[in-house]
């Protein structure tokens, strides 16, 4: 493991979290059990514990996992999913030019916020649920007191923590959406060109709030710790975004945020949703955008023309730029042996299917097929052992 960390030269804990969020496993514990982290936990618990602690405190203090929230029953909101998806792709298209010219060990962050307006249907359902809840509380005063104490704890947890300087710095600057997102970002946020000279370990964060026909922009005074590369301190970038959302929670109940992390030759995209004081989030890929936005705005069907526009804006034509599963992500996914574990499972299922379909008369043929599959499993496991963690 130490060998891999020194070789990959990247923030291991956050990258592992990113791989987990894109996996099919519903919990981090199941993810550990089905990856090389299980070997690390068994053979070197001291080295494993920091990863487990990072996952725990990230979900506790930064955001809860987004995937379980999206898969559960959730409130719906009024809005045009096609407009939002197009705007997100336009911002990505602008960030591509910045990433290509970004210097090593430097980073720029674009946080884009949308106010989530609850739909009328959700209001009615919420009122009915509240009435039922009130009746239950009247029948059980002790439960009502416990519930009130719980709400006080939640409120204290999410709103009494220190907030970033959003409420203390200069106000947002207003723009008309008709000016074009690319033009607004170019004029308001420091441009990045191949002739640009950067301070060592340069980092800047910018915010945009999009609503209706208006756009508000703000350059934030956040910084990363001295002598640390912004590339290797993703937790600070997440912390700044989440604290801004908590500050905005004073004036809005629900909020949607997409955070673009523009690194050298790479763009990473994260999605956060603030719902009634609780924040959910994870790293997202191109394939996730339609599902996320579509689930929040179920009454607004995503058109094919919108998908075509997104594909045009988000296509990567330069070999110098990566998105989605970038090199570091792919290398960690290989080290974790996520795909190989699935191959072994698939082989086991295939073996069971062969045996089930074979009649008594075809037992010999089935055994032959089973032996072939077993050989494939052995080859897969042999390759898996070659790429396992080094201790």
Short mmCIF file of C-alpha atoms in Angstrom, two decimals:
data_model
loop_
_atom_site.label_atom_id
_atom_site.label_comp_id
_atom_site.label_asym_id
_atom_site.label_seq_id
_atom_site.Cartn_x
_atom_site.Cartn_y
_atom_site.Cartn_z
CA UNK A 1 0.00 0.00 0.00
CA UNK A 2 2.79 2.41 0.89
CA UNK A 3 4.38 1.61 -2.46
CA UNK A 4 1.16 2.49 -4.29
CA UNK A 5 0.70 5.76 -2.41
CA UNK A 6 4.24 6.87 -3.19
CA UNK A 7 3.80 5.88 -6.83
CA UNK A 8 0.41 7.50 -7.43
CA UNK A 9 1.28 10.77 -5.67
CA UNK A 10 -2.34 11.72 -5.02
CA UNK A 11 -4.88 12.13 -2.20
CA UNK A 12 -5.60 8.45 -1.55
CA UNK A 13 -8.53 8.79 0.86
CA UNK A 14 -10.61 11.10 -1.34
CA UNK A 15 -9.90 9.10 -4.50
CA UNK A 16 -11.04 5.93 -2.73
CA UNK A 17 -14.22 7.78 -1.73
CA UNK A 18 -14.74 8.75 -5.38
CA UNK A 19 -14.36 5.14 -6.52
CA UNK A 20 -16.78 4.00 -3.80
CA UNK A 21 -19.40 6.59 -4.82
CA UNK A 22 -19.31 5.28 -8.41
CA UNK A 23 -19.52 1.62 -7.36
CA UNK A 24 -22.67 -0.44 -7.01
CA UNK A 25 -22.14 -1.17 -3.31
CA UNK A 26 -24.77 0.44 -1.03
CA UNK A 27 -22.41 0.89 1.93
CA UNK A 28 -18.73 1.59 2.47
CA UNK A 29 -18.42 -1.60 4.50
CA UNK A 30 -19.62 -3.69 1.55
CA UNK A 31 -17.26 -1.77 -0.71
CA UNK A 32 -14.36 -2.66 1.60
CA UNK A 33 -15.38 -6.32 1.74
CA UNK A 34 -15.32 -6.59 -2.05
CA UNK A 35 -12.08 -4.75 -2.80
CA UNK A 36 -8.43 -4.97 -1.83
CA UNK A 37 -9.21 -2.84 1.20
CA UNK A 38 -10.41 -6.04 2.86
CA UNK A 39 -6.87 -7.44 2.58
CA UNK A 40 -5.47 -4.21 3.95
CA UNK A 41 -7.88 -4.35 6.89
CA UNK A 42 -6.84 -7.93 7.64
CA UNK A 43 -3.08 -7.54 7.20
CA UNK A 44 -2.40 -3.96 8.25
CA UNK A 45 -5.17 -2.50 10.37
CA UNK A 46 -3.13 0.60 11.28
CA UNK A 47 -2.82 1.53 7.63
CA UNK A 48 -6.47 0.74 6.97
CA UNK A 49 -7.93 2.80 9.83
CA UNK A 50 -7.14 6.24 8.33
CA UNK A 51 -9.24 5.37 5.25
CA UNK A 52 -12.13 4.23 7.39
CA UNK A 53 -11.87 7.35 9.57
CA UNK A 54 -11.75 9.62 6.52
CA UNK A 55 -14.91 8.04 5.14
CA UNK A 56 -16.69 8.39 8.50
CA UNK A 57 -15.78 12.02 9.11
CA UNK A 58 -16.30 13.01 5.48
CA UNK A 59 -19.89 11.73 5.59
CA UNK A 60 -20.36 13.21 9.06
CA UNK A 61 -18.85 16.69 8.64
CA UNK A 62 -18.81 17.33 4.87
CA UNK A 63 -21.78 15.56 3.33
CA UNK A 64 -23.84 12.39 3.48
CA UNK A 65 -23.67 9.96 0.53
CA UNK A 66 -25.70 11.20 -2.42
CA UNK A 67 -26.48 7.82 -3.99
CA UNK A 68 -28.78 6.52 -1.21
CA UNK A 69 -30.65 9.82 -1.20
CA UNK A 70 -31.32 9.69 -4.95
CA UNK A 71 -32.48 6.07 -4.79
CA UNK A 72 -34.93 6.73 -1.94
CA UNK A 73 -38.24 8.57 -2.01
CA UNK A 74 -37.37 12.24 -2.34
CA UNK A 75 -39.07 15.61 -2.85
CA UNK A 76 -39.59 16.93 -6.37
CA UNK A 77 -38.91 20.47 -7.50
CA UNK A 78 -40.21 22.92 -10.07
CA UNK A 79 -37.79 23.83 -12.82
CA UNK A 80 -36.59 23.09 -16.34
CA UNK A 81 -34.12 20.20 -16.34
CA UNK A 82 -33.16 20.95 -19.96
CA UNK A 83 -32.10 24.50 -19.13
CA UNK A 84 -30.02 23.39 -16.13
CA UNK A 85 -28.28 20.57 -18.03
CA UNK A 86 -27.44 22.91 -20.89
CA UNK A 87 -26.04 25.51 -18.49
CA UNK A 88 -23.93 22.89 -16.72
CA UNK A 89 -22.46 21.73 -20.02
CA UNK A 90 -21.73 25.33 -21.07
CA UNK A 91 -19.83 25.93 -17.83
CA UNK A 92 -17.91 22.71 -18.38
CA UNK A 93 -17.01 23.82 -21.91
CA UNK A 94 -15.60 27.04 -20.45
CA UNK A 95 -13.63 25.17 -17.77
CA UNK A 96 -11.99 22.94 -20.41
CA UNK A 97 -9.94 25.88 -21.69
CA UNK A 98 -8.83 26.76 -18.18
CA UNK A 99 -7.76 23.18 -17.37
CA UNK A 100 -5.62 22.86 -20.48
CA UNK A 101 -3.63 25.95 -19.47
CA UNK A 102 -3.57 25.27 -15.71
CA UNK A 103 -0.10 25.04 -14.21
CA UNK A 104 1.18 22.15 -12.14
CA UNK A 105 0.19 22.18 -8.45
CA UNK A 106 -2.39 24.91 -9.08
CA UNK A 107 -6.19 24.75 -9.03
CA UNK A 108 -9.28 26.83 -9.70
CA UNK A 109 -12.75 26.03 -8.42
CA UNK A 110 -16.15 27.03 -9.85
CA UNK A 111 -19.17 26.51 -7.56
CA UNK A 112 -22.51 26.85 -9.34
CA UNK A 113 -25.69 27.10 -7.22
CA UNK A 114 -29.36 26.64 -8.12
CA UNK A 115 -32.20 27.37 -5.71
CA UNK A 116 -34.54 24.35 -5.51
CA UNK A 117 -38.20 25.38 -5.45
CA UNK A 118 -40.46 22.64 -4.10
CA UNK A 119 -43.25 21.60 -6.44
CA UNK A 120 -46.92 22.06 -5.53
CA UNK A 121 -47.40 18.29 -5.37
CA UNK A 122 -44.57 18.03 -2.85
CA UNK A 123 -46.09 20.80 -0.72
CA UNK A 124 -49.39 18.91 -0.53
CA UNK A 125 -47.67 15.63 0.34
CA UNK A 126 -45.54 17.37 2.97
CA UNK A 127 -48.59 19.00 4.57
CA UNK A 128 -50.43 15.67 4.72
CA UNK A 129 -47.37 14.00 6.21
CA UNK A 130 -47.03 16.82 8.74
CA UNK A 131 -50.69 16.43 9.77
CA UNK A 132 -50.22 12.70 10.32
CA UNK A 133 -47.04 13.39 12.26
CA UNK A 134 -48.82 15.98 14.44
CA UNK A 135 -51.55 13.50 15.28
CA UNK A 136 -48.98 10.92 16.33
CA UNK A 137 -47.17 13.46 18.47
CA UNK A 138 -50.37 14.38 20.30
CA UNK A 139 -50.96 10.73 21.07
CA UNK A 140 -47.41 10.27 22.37
CA UNK A 141 -46.09 13.36 24.24
CA UNK A 142 -42.87 11.56 25.17
CA UNK A 143 -42.14 10.90 21.49
CA UNK A 144 -42.87 14.54 20.65
CA UNK A 145 -40.37 15.70 23.29
CA UNK A 146 -37.73 13.34 21.95
CA UNK A 147 -38.40 14.53 18.42
CA UNK A 148 -38.03 18.16 19.46
CA UNK A 149 -34.72 17.40 21.17
CA UNK A 150 -33.56 15.63 18.01
CA UNK A 151 -34.43 18.62 15.83
CA UNK A 152 -32.53 20.90 18.18
CA UNK A 153 -29.47 18.66 17.83
CA UNK A 154 -29.71 18.64 14.04
CA UNK A 155 -30.16 22.41 13.91
CA UNK A 156 -27.13 22.93 16.16
CA UNK A 157 -25.02 20.52 14.13
CA UNK A 158 -25.68 22.16 10.78
CA UNK A 159 -26.11 25.83 11.59
CA UNK A 160 -24.09 26.67 14.67
CA UNK A 161 -20.76 25.64 13.14
CA UNK A 162 -18.42 28.30 11.87
CA UNK A 163 -19.36 29.41 8.36
CA UNK A 164 -17.04 30.64 5.64
CA UNK A 165 -16.62 34.30 4.89
CA UNK A 166 -19.58 34.42 2.50
CA UNK A 167 -21.65 36.67 4.74
CA UNK A 168 -18.68 38.93 5.51
CA UNK A 169 -17.22 39.63 2.08
CA UNK A 170 -18.39 41.87 -0.70
CA UNK A 171 -21.85 41.15 -2.15
CA UNK A 172 -22.54 39.21 -5.30
CA UNK A 173 -22.38 41.04 -8.59
CA UNK A 174 -25.48 40.77 -10.78
CA UNK A 175 -25.58 39.88 -14.48
CA UNK A 176 -28.14 39.06 -17.12
CA UNK A 177 -28.16 35.48 -18.31
CA UNK A 178 -28.54 36.82 -21.85
CA UNK A 179 -24.90 37.97 -21.64
CA UNK A 180 -23.87 34.31 -21.89
CA UNK A 181 -22.27 32.19 -19.19
CA UNK A 182 -18.95 31.97 -21.05
CA UNK A 183 -18.69 35.75 -21.34
CA UNK A 184 -19.66 36.29 -17.70
CA UNK A 185 -17.06 33.79 -16.46
CA UNK A 186 -14.37 35.21 -18.73
CA UNK A 187 -14.99 38.77 -17.58
CA UNK A 188 -15.52 38.12 -13.86
CA UNK A 189 -13.08 35.31 -13.06
CA UNK A 190 -9.36 35.47 -13.67
CA UNK A 191 -8.70 34.09 -17.15
CA UNK A 192 -6.15 31.37 -17.63
CA UNK A 193 -4.04 31.37 -20.77
CA UNK A 194 -0.79 29.70 -21.72
CA UNK A 195 0.94 33.06 -21.16
CA UNK A 196 -0.45 33.46 -17.64
CA UNK A 197 2.05 33.62 -14.80
CA UNK A 198 0.92 31.92 -11.61
CA UNK A 199 2.11 32.18 -8.07
CA UNK A 200 3.37 28.82 -6.77
CA UNK A 201 0.50 26.70 -5.42
CA UNK A 202 -2.09 29.13 -6.87
CA UNK A 203 -5.71 28.49 -5.84
CA UNK A 204 -8.89 30.48 -6.35
CA UNK A 205 -12.58 29.77 -5.84
CA UNK A 206 -15.50 31.44 -7.58
CA UNK A 207 -19.26 31.23 -7.08
CA UNK A 208 -22.20 31.64 -9.41
CA UNK A 209 -25.86 31.64 -8.40
CA UNK A 210 -28.17 31.03 -11.37
CA UNK A 211 -31.87 31.78 -11.10
CA UNK A 212 -34.38 32.73 -13.78
CA UNK A 213 -32.78 35.20 -16.18
CA UNK A 214 -30.15 36.39 -13.68
CA UNK A 215 -26.66 35.28 -12.69
CA UNK A 216 -24.79 36.43 -9.60
CA UNK A 217 -21.00 36.05 -9.38
CA UNK A 218 -18.48 36.27 -6.56
CA UNK A 219 -14.76 35.60 -6.17
CA UNK A 220 -14.09 34.16 -2.72
CA UNK A 221 -11.05 34.78 -0.54
CA UNK A 222 -10.52 31.13 0.35
CA UNK A 223 -7.00 29.70 0.35
CA UNK A 224 -5.39 26.31 0.77
CA UNK A 225 -2.83 25.64 3.55
CA UNK A 226 0.65 27.09 2.86
CA UNK A 227 3.21 24.75 1.30
CA UNK A 228 0.51 22.27 0.28
CA UNK A 229 -0.49 21.69 -3.33
CA UNK A 230 -4.18 22.46 -4.04
CA UNK A 231 -4.19 19.28 -6.13
CA UNK A 232 -3.53 17.17 -3.05
CA UNK A 233 -5.85 18.95 -0.64
CA UNK A 234 -9.34 18.16 -2.01
CA UNK A 235 -10.86 18.12 1.47
CA UNK A 236 -10.35 21.89 1.76
CA UNK A 237 -12.09 22.44 -1.57
CA UNK A 238 -15.08 20.37 -0.40
CA UNK A 239 -15.08 22.15 2.95
CA UNK A 240 -15.31 25.60 1.34
CA UNK A 241 -18.20 24.58 -0.90
CA UNK A 242 -20.20 22.97 1.90
CA UNK A 243 -19.66 25.91 4.24
CA UNK A 244 -20.94 28.28 1.55
CA UNK A 245 -24.05 26.14 1.22
CA UNK A 246 -24.57 26.22 5.00
CA UNK A 247 -24.29 30.01 4.92
CA UNK A 248 -26.87 30.20 2.11
CA UNK A 249 -29.17 27.94 4.14
CA UNK A 250 -30.10 31.01 6.21
CA UNK A 251 -32.08 32.31 3.23
CA UNK A 252 -33.05 29.14 1.32
CA UNK A 253 -34.24 25.71 2.41
CA UNK A 254 -33.11 23.64 -0.57
CA UNK A 255 -30.08 24.16 -2.77
CA UNK A 256 -28.36 22.37 -5.64
CA UNK A 257 -24.64 22.85 -6.27
CA UNK A 258 -22.25 21.59 -8.95
CA UNK A 259 -18.60 22.20 -8.09
CA UNK A 260 -16.04 22.18 -10.92
CA UNK A 261 -12.49 21.51 -9.74
CA UNK A 262 -10.16 22.69 -12.50
CA UNK A 263 -6.78 21.03 -12.08
CA UNK A 264 -3.82 20.70 -14.42
CA UNK A 265 -5.17 18.94 -17.53
CA UNK A 266 -8.09 17.54 -15.54
CA UNK A 267 -11.60 18.55 -14.44
CA UNK A 268 -13.37 16.88 -11.53
CA UNK A 269 -17.07 17.51 -10.96
CA UNK A 270 -18.90 17.17 -7.64
CA UNK A 271 -22.61 17.47 -6.89
CA UNK A 272 -24.10 18.58 -3.56
CA UNK A 273 -27.76 18.87 -2.57
CA UNK A 274 -28.93 20.76 0.52
CA UNK A 275 -32.32 19.52 1.71
CA UNK A 276 -33.78 20.90 4.94
CA UNK A 277 -30.40 21.50 6.57
CA UNK A 278 -28.71 18.27 5.46
CA UNK A 279 -26.16 18.09 2.65
CA UNK A 280 -25.67 15.10 0.34
CA UNK A 281 -22.87 14.86 -2.19
CA UNK A 282 -20.35 12.90 -4.23
CA UNK A 283 -18.14 13.09 -7.31
CA UNK A 284 -20.18 12.68 -10.50
CA UNK A 285 -19.44 11.73 -14.10
CA UNK A 286 -21.06 12.76 -17.37
CA UNK A 287 -23.44 9.79 -17.25
CA UNK A 288 -24.77 10.91 -13.84
CA UNK A 289 -25.95 14.40 -14.81
CA UNK A 290 -29.15 13.41 -16.61
CA UNK A 291 -30.13 11.00 -13.82
CA UNK A 292 -29.49 13.50 -11.01
CA UNK A 293 -31.17 16.51 -12.60
CA UNK A 294 -33.98 14.38 -14.01
CA UNK A 295 -34.75 12.90 -10.58
CA UNK A 296 -34.94 16.36 -8.99
CA UNK A 297 -37.24 17.69 -11.75
CA UNK A 298 -39.42 14.66 -12.65
CA UNK A 299 -42.04 16.87 -14.32
CA UNK A 300 -39.50 18.18 -16.85
CA UNK A 301 -38.56 15.48 -19.36
CA UNK A 302 -35.02 15.68 -20.72
CA UNK A 303 -35.11 16.16 -24.50
CA UNK A 304 -32.75 14.49 -26.96
CA UNK A 305 -31.73 17.92 -28.24
CA UNK A 306 -30.47 18.70 -24.72
CA UNK A 307 -28.42 15.50 -24.66
CA UNK A 308 -26.93 16.41 -28.04
CA UNK A 309 -26.03 19.89 -26.79
CA UNK A 310 -24.42 18.41 -23.67
CA UNK A 311 -22.38 15.94 -25.71
CA UNK A 312 -21.14 18.75 -27.93
CA UNK A 313 -20.12 20.96 -24.99
CA UNK A 314 -18.60 18.22 -22.85
CA UNK A 315 -16.68 16.25 -25.47
CA UNK A 316 -12.92 16.04 -24.79
CA UNK A 317 -11.00 16.69 -28.01
CA UNK A 318 -7.61 17.29 -26.45
CA UNK A 319 -5.21 14.55 -25.33
CA UNK A 320 -4.01 17.03 -22.70
CA UNK A 321 -7.35 17.03 -20.85
CA UNK A 322 -9.14 14.35 -18.79
CA UNK A 323 -12.59 14.13 -17.23
CA UNK A 324 -14.72 11.42 -15.62
CA UNK A 325 -12.36 8.51 -14.88
CA UNK A 326 -9.05 10.36 -15.09
CA UNK A 327 -5.70 8.62 -14.81
CA UNK A 328 -5.48 8.75 -11.01
CA UNK A 329 -9.03 7.45 -10.67
CA UNK A 330 -8.33 4.57 -13.05
CA UNK A 331 -5.13 3.63 -11.24
CA UNK A 332 -6.83 3.55 -7.85
CA UNK A 333 -9.69 1.53 -9.28
CA UNK A 334 -7.13 -1.00 -10.52
CA UNK A 335 -5.32 -1.06 -7.18
CA UNK A 336 -8.65 -1.64 -5.42
CA UNK A 337 -9.32 -4.53 -7.81
CA UNK A 338 -12.96 -3.49 -8.14
CA UNK A 339 -13.45 -4.82 -11.67
CA UNK A 340 -11.65 -8.10 -11.02
CA UNK A 341 -13.85 -8.91 -8.03
CA UNK A 342 -16.87 -8.46 -10.30
CA UNK A 343 -15.30 -10.74 -12.93
CA UNK A 344 -14.92 -13.49 -10.33
CA UNK A 345 -18.57 -13.08 -9.31
CA UNK A 346 -19.70 -13.19 -12.94
CA UNK A 347 -17.66 -16.35 -13.51
CA UNK A 348 -19.25 -17.99 -10.47
CA UNK A 349 -22.75 -17.12 -11.73
CA UNK A 350 -21.90 -18.45 -15.18
CA UNK A 351 -20.68 -21.69 -13.65
CA UNK A 352 -23.93 -22.10 -11.67
CA UNK A 353 -25.97 -21.46 -14.81
CA UNK A 354 -24.10 -24.13 -16.78
CA UNK A 355 -24.68 -26.72 -14.07
CA UNK A 356 -28.35 -25.85 -13.77
CA UNK A 357 -29.04 -26.13 -17.48
CA UNK A 358 -27.13 -29.39 -17.92
CA UNK A 359 -29.14 -32.58 -17.77
CA UNK A 360 -27.94 -35.81 -16.17
CA UNK A 361 -27.00 -37.08 -19.62
CA UNK A 362 -24.79 -34.04 -20.17
CA UNK A 363 -22.95 -34.22 -16.86
CA UNK A 364 -19.64 -34.93 -18.58
CA UNK A 365 -20.08 -31.94 -20.87
CA UNK A 366 -21.07 -29.77 -17.94
CA UNK A 367 -17.99 -30.83 -15.99
CA UNK A 368 -15.86 -29.95 -18.97
CA UNK A 369 -17.46 -26.50 -19.18
CA UNK A 370 -17.08 -26.06 -15.44
CA UNK A 371 -13.37 -26.86 -15.69
CA UNK A 372 -12.95 -24.24 -18.43
CA UNK A 373 -14.64 -21.60 -16.28
CA UNK A 374 -12.54 -22.62 -13.28
CA UNK A 375 -9.40 -22.06 -15.35
CA UNK A 376 -10.64 -18.60 -16.23
CA UNK A 377 -11.24 -17.89 -12.54
CA UNK A 378 -7.73 -19.05 -11.67
CA UNK A 379 -6.26 -16.78 -14.34
CA UNK A 380 -8.28 -13.83 -13.06
CA UNK A 381 -7.21 -14.45 -9.45
CA UNK A 382 -3.58 -14.83 -10.54
CA UNK A 383 -3.70 -11.42 -12.24
CA UNK A 384 -5.47 -10.03 -9.18
CA UNK A 385 -2.64 -11.14 -6.90
CA UNK A 386 -0.07 -9.47 -9.12
CA UNK A 387 -1.80 -6.10 -8.75
CA UNK A 388 -2.61 -6.40 -5.03
CA UNK A 389 -1.54 -3.82 -2.46
CA UNK A 390 2.12 -3.84 -1.49
CA UNK A 391 2.76 -3.71 2.24
#
